[in-house]
Coordinates of C-alpha atoms in Angstrom, one line a residue:
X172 CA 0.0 0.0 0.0
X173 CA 0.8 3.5 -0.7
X174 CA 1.7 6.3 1.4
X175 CA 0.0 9.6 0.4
X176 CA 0.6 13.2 1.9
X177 CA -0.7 16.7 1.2
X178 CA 1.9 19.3 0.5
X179 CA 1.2 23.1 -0.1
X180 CA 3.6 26.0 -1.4
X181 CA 3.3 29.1 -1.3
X182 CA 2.5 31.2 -4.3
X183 CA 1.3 34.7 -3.9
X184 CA -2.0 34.7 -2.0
X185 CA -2.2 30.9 -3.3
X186 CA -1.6 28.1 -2.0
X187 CA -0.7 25.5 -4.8
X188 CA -1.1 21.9 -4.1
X189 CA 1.1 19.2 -4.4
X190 CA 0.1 15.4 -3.7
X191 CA 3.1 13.3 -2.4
X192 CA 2.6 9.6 -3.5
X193 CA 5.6 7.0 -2.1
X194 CA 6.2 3.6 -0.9
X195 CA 9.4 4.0 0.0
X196 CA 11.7 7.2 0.7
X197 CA 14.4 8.2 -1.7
X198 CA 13.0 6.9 -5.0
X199 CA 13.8 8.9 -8.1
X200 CA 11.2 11.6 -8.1
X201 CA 8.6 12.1 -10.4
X202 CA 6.0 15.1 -10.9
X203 CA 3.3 15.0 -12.9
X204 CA 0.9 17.3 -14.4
X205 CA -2.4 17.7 -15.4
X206 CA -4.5 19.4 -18.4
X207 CA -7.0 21.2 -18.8
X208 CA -10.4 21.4 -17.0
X209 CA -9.1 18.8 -14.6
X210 CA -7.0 18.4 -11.6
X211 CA -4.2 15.7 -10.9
X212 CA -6.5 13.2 -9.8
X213 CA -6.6 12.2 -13.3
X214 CA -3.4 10.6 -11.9
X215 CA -4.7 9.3 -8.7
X216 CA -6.9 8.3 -5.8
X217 CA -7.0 8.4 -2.4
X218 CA -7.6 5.0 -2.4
X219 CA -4.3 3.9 -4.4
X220 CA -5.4 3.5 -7.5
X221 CA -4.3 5.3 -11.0
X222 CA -0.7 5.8 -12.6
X223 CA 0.7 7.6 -9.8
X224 CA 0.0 5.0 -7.0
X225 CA 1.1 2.6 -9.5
X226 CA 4.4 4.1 -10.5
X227 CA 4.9 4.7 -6.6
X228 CA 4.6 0.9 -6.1
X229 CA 7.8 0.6 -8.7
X230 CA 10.1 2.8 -6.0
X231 CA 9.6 6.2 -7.5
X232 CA 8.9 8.8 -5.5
X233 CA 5.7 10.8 -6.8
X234 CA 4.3 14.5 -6.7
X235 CA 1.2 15.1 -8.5
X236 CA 0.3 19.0 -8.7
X237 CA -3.0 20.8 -8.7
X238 CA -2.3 24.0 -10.6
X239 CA -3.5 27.2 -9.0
X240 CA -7.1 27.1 -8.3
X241 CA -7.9 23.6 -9.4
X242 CA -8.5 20.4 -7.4
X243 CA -7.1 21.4 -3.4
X244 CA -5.2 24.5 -4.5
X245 CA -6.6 27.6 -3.0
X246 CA -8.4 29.8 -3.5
X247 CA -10.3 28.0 -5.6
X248 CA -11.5 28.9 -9.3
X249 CA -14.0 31.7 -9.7
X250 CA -15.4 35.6 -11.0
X251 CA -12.5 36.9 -9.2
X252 CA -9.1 34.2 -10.5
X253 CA -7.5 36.7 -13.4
X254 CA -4.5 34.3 -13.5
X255 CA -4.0 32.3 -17.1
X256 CA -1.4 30.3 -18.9
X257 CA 1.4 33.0 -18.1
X258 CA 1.3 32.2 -14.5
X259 CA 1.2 28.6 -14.9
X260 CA 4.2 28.4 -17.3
X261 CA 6.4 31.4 -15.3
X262 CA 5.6 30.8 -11.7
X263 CA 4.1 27.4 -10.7
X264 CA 5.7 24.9 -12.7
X265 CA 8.9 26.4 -11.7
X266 CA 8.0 26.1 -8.3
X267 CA 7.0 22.9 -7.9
X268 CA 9.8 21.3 -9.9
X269 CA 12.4 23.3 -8.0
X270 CA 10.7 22.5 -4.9
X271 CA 10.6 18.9 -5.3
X272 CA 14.8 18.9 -6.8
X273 CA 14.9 20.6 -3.2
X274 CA 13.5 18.2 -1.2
X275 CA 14.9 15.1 -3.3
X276 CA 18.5 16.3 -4.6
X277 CA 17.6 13.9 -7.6
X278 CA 16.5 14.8 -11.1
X279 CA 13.0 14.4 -11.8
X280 CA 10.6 12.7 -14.4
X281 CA 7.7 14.4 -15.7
X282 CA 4.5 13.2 -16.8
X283 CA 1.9 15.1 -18.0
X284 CA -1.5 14.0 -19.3
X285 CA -3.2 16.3 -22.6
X286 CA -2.5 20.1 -22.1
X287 CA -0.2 19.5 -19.0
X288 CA 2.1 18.6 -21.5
X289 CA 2.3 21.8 -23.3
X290 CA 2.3 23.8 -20.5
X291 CA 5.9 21.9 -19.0
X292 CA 7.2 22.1 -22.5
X293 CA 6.5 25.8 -22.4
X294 CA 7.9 26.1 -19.3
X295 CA 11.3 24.0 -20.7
X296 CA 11.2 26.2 -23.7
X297 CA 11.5 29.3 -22.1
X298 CA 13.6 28.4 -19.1
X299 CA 15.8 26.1 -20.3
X300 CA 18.1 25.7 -17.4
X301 CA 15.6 23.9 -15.3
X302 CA 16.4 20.9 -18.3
X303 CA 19.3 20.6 -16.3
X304 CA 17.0 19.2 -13.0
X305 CA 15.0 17.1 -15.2
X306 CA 15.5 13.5 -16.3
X307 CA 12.8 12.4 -18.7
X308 CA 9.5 14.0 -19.9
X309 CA 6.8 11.7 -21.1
X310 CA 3.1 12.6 -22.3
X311 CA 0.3 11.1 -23.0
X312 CA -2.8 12.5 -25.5
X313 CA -0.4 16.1 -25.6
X314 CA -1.2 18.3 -28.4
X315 CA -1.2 21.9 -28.8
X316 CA -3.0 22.6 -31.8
X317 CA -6.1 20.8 -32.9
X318 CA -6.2 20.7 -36.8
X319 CA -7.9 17.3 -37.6
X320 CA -11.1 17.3 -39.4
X321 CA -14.3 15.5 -38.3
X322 CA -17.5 16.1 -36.8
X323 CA -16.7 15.3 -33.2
X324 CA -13.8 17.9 -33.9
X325 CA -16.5 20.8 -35.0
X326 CA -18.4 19.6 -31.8
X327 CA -15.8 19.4 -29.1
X328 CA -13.7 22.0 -30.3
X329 CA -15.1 24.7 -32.5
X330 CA -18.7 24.7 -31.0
X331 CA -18.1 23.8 -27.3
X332 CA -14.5 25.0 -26.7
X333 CA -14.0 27.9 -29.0
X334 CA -17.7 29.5 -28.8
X335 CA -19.2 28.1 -26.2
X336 CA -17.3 28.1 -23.3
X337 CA -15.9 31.7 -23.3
X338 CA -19.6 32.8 -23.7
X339 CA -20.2 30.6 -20.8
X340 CA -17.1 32.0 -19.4
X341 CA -17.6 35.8 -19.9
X342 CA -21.3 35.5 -18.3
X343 CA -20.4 33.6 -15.2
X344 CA -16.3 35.2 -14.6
X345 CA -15.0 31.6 -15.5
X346 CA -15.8 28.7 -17.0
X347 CA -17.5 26.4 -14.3
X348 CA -16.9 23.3 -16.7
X349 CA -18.0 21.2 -13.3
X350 CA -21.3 22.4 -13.4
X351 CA -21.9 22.4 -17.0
X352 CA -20.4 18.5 -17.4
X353 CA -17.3 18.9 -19.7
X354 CA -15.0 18.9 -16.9
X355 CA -13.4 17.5 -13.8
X356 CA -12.5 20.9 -12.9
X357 CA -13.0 24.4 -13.7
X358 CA -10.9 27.0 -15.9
X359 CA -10.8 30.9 -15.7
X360 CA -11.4 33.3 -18.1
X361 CA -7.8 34.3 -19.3
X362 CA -6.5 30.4 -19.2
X363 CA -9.7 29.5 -21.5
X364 CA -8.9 32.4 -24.0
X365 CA -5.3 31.3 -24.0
X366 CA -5.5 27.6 -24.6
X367 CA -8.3 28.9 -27.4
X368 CA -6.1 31.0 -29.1
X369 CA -3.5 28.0 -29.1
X370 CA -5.5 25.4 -30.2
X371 CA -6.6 27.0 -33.0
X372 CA -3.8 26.7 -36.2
X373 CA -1.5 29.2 -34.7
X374 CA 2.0 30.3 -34.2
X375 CA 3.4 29.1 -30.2
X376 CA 3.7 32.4 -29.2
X377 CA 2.7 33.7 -25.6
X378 CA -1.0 35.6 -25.5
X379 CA 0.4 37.7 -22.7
X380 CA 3.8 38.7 -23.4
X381 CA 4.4 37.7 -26.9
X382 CA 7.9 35.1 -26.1
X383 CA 8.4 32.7 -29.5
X384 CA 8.4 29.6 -27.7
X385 CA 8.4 27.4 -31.1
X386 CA 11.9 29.4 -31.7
X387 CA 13.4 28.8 -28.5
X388 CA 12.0 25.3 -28.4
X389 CA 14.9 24.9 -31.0
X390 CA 17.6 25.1 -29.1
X391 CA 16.6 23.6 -25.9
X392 CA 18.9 20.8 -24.9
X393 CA 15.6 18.8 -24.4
X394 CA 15.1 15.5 -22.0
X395 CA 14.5 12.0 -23.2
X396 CA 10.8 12.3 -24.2
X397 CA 7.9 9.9 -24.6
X398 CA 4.7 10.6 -26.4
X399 CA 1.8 8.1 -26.4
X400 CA -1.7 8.1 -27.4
X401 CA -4.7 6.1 -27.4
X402 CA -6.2 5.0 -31.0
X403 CA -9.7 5.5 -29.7
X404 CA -8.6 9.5 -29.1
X405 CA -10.1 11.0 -32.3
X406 CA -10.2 15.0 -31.1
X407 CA -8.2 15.7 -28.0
X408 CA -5.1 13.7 -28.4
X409 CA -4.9 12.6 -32.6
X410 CA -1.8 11.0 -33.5
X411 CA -1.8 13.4 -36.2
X412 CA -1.4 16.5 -33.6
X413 CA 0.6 14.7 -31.1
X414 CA 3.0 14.5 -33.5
X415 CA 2.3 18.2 -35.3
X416 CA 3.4 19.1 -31.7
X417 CA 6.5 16.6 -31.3
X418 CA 8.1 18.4 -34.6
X419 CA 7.7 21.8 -33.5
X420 CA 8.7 21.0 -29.6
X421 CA 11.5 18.1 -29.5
X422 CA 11.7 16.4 -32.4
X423 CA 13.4 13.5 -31.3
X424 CA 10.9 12.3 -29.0
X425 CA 10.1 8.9 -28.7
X426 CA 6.1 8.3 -30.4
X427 CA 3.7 4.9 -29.5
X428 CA 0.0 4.9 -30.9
X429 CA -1.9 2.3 -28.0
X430 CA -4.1 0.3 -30.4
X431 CA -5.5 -3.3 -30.4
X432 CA -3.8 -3.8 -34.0
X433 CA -0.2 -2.7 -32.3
X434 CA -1.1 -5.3 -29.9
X435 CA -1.9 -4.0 -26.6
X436 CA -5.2 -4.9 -25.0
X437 CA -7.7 -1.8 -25.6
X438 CA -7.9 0.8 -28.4
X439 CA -7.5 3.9 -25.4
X440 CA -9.2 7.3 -25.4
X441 CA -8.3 10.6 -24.5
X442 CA -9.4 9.8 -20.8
X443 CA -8.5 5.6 -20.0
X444 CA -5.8 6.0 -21.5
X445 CA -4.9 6.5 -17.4
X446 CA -8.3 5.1 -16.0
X447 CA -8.5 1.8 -17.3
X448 CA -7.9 -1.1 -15.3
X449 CA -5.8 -3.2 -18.0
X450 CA -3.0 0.1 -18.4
X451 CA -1.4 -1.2 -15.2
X452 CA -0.3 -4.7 -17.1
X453 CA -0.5 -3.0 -20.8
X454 CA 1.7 0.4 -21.4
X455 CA 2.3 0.9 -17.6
X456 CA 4.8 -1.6 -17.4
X457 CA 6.7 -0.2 -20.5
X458 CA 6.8 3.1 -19.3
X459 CA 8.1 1.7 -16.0
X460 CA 11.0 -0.2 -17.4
X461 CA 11.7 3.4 -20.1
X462 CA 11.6 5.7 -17.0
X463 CA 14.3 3.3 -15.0
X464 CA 16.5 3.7 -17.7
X465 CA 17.0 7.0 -17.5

């Protein structure tokens, strides 16, 4: 069994949380990360389940994060959160990877699930030095932009995520994606309009100060990487714009499509692609075995 501990740092007038996730003490650390309109129980639950907990019970050392506002982070989400993207990328990603090099004196692997992904690549390409506390970076269902064509696209993306949800957003203060049902968590204005303006076919450029992060991307001495994605993820997570996102972040980065026909056990979505039961003895094991080799 799992031990499990909640950590808070300091961040302004919030407090960011962190979920500690070990089995035994001095493991090589890991953080992970999560997307958007959720919090890091994507990764986790109380109860020991998910890929944190699992990757816990292989000797690493875990730290799941809530970004500010979202799952125990406080204060939570609402009218009066101005905070976006910017933040996430300058100040708390930062923090909680130096935190955790701090407390472990180890370099540290990070996992990110959907837009987590883009955010710590961000955060890589503009601060390149914190490469040097990092081990391996691995992703699963990360894209930045969305450009494949279908009609679950126009209705996930262009209809609910680009029109709807900053109308929703801009009556309300935020998006309260909890309350409407296409969340796990909730999103505030600024970060809704950013990730918008990204997804969309668009240069990787900052919305609030302008940094080229598809320019400095190029000459970031960049981690072992690992991208997978689950055939059965048609919008979110494409191959297609997994790797659209690979060639313009690290090109080099290591690419596996989960699929029946490739032989593991389920054709994954967006979301069990980290929920199912059969990941622990499909891709779990693989990425166990890729993350001790680093």
């Amino acid at each position: 069994m799992t031990n499990q501990e909640s950590l808070f740092l300091s961040q302004g007038e919030h407090q960011l949380h962190l979920r500690h996730i070990w089995q035994k003490k001095g493991g090589t650390p890991i953080f992970m990360l999560h997307g958007a309109i959720e919090n890091g129980l994507i990764f986790y639950t109380k109860k020991g389940k998910g890929l944190a907990c699992y990757l816990a019970e292989q000797g690493f050392d875990v730290y799941v994060a809530d970004l500010r506002g979202r799952g125990e982070s406080t204060p939570r989400i609402d009218e009066h959160a101005v905070h976006g993207q910017f933040e996430a990328i300058t100040e708390d990603i930062p923090l909680f990877i130096n935190y955790i090099f701090k407390v472990t004196q180890q370099k540290i692997n990070l996992v990110a699930h959907s837009w987590g992904g883009v955010l710590l690549a961000s955060t890589l390409a503009r601060f390149p030095i914190i490469t040097q506390r990092v081990r391996s970076k691995t992703c699963f269902g990360t894209k930045r932009m969305v450009t494949v064509k279908s009609l679950e696209k126009m209705f996930k993306v262009n209809i609910v995520w680009n029109n709807l949800a900053p109308k929703l957003a801009k009556k309300k203060g935020f998006l309260d994606a909890k309350k409407h049902g296409i969340g796990s968590d909730n999103e505030t204005a600024q970060s809704l309009a950013d990730s918008v303006a990204w997804v969309k076919k668009s240069d990787w450029h900052d919305t609030t100060d302008g940094f080229d992060y598809s320019q400095a991307a190029k000459s970031v001495d960049w981690p072992p990487t690992w991208h997978f994605t689950g055939s059965k993820d048609k919008v979110l997570g494409h191959a297609s714009d997994v790797n659209i996102f690979i060639q313009e972040s690290n090109p080099k980065a290591k690419f596996t499509l989960l699929s029946k026909s490739s032989g593991n056990m389920q054709n994954y979505d967006h979301i069990n692609i980290l929920t199912h039961p059969n990941a622990n003895v499909d891709h779990y094991p693989q990425l166990v075995k890729w993350l001790k080799s680093h």
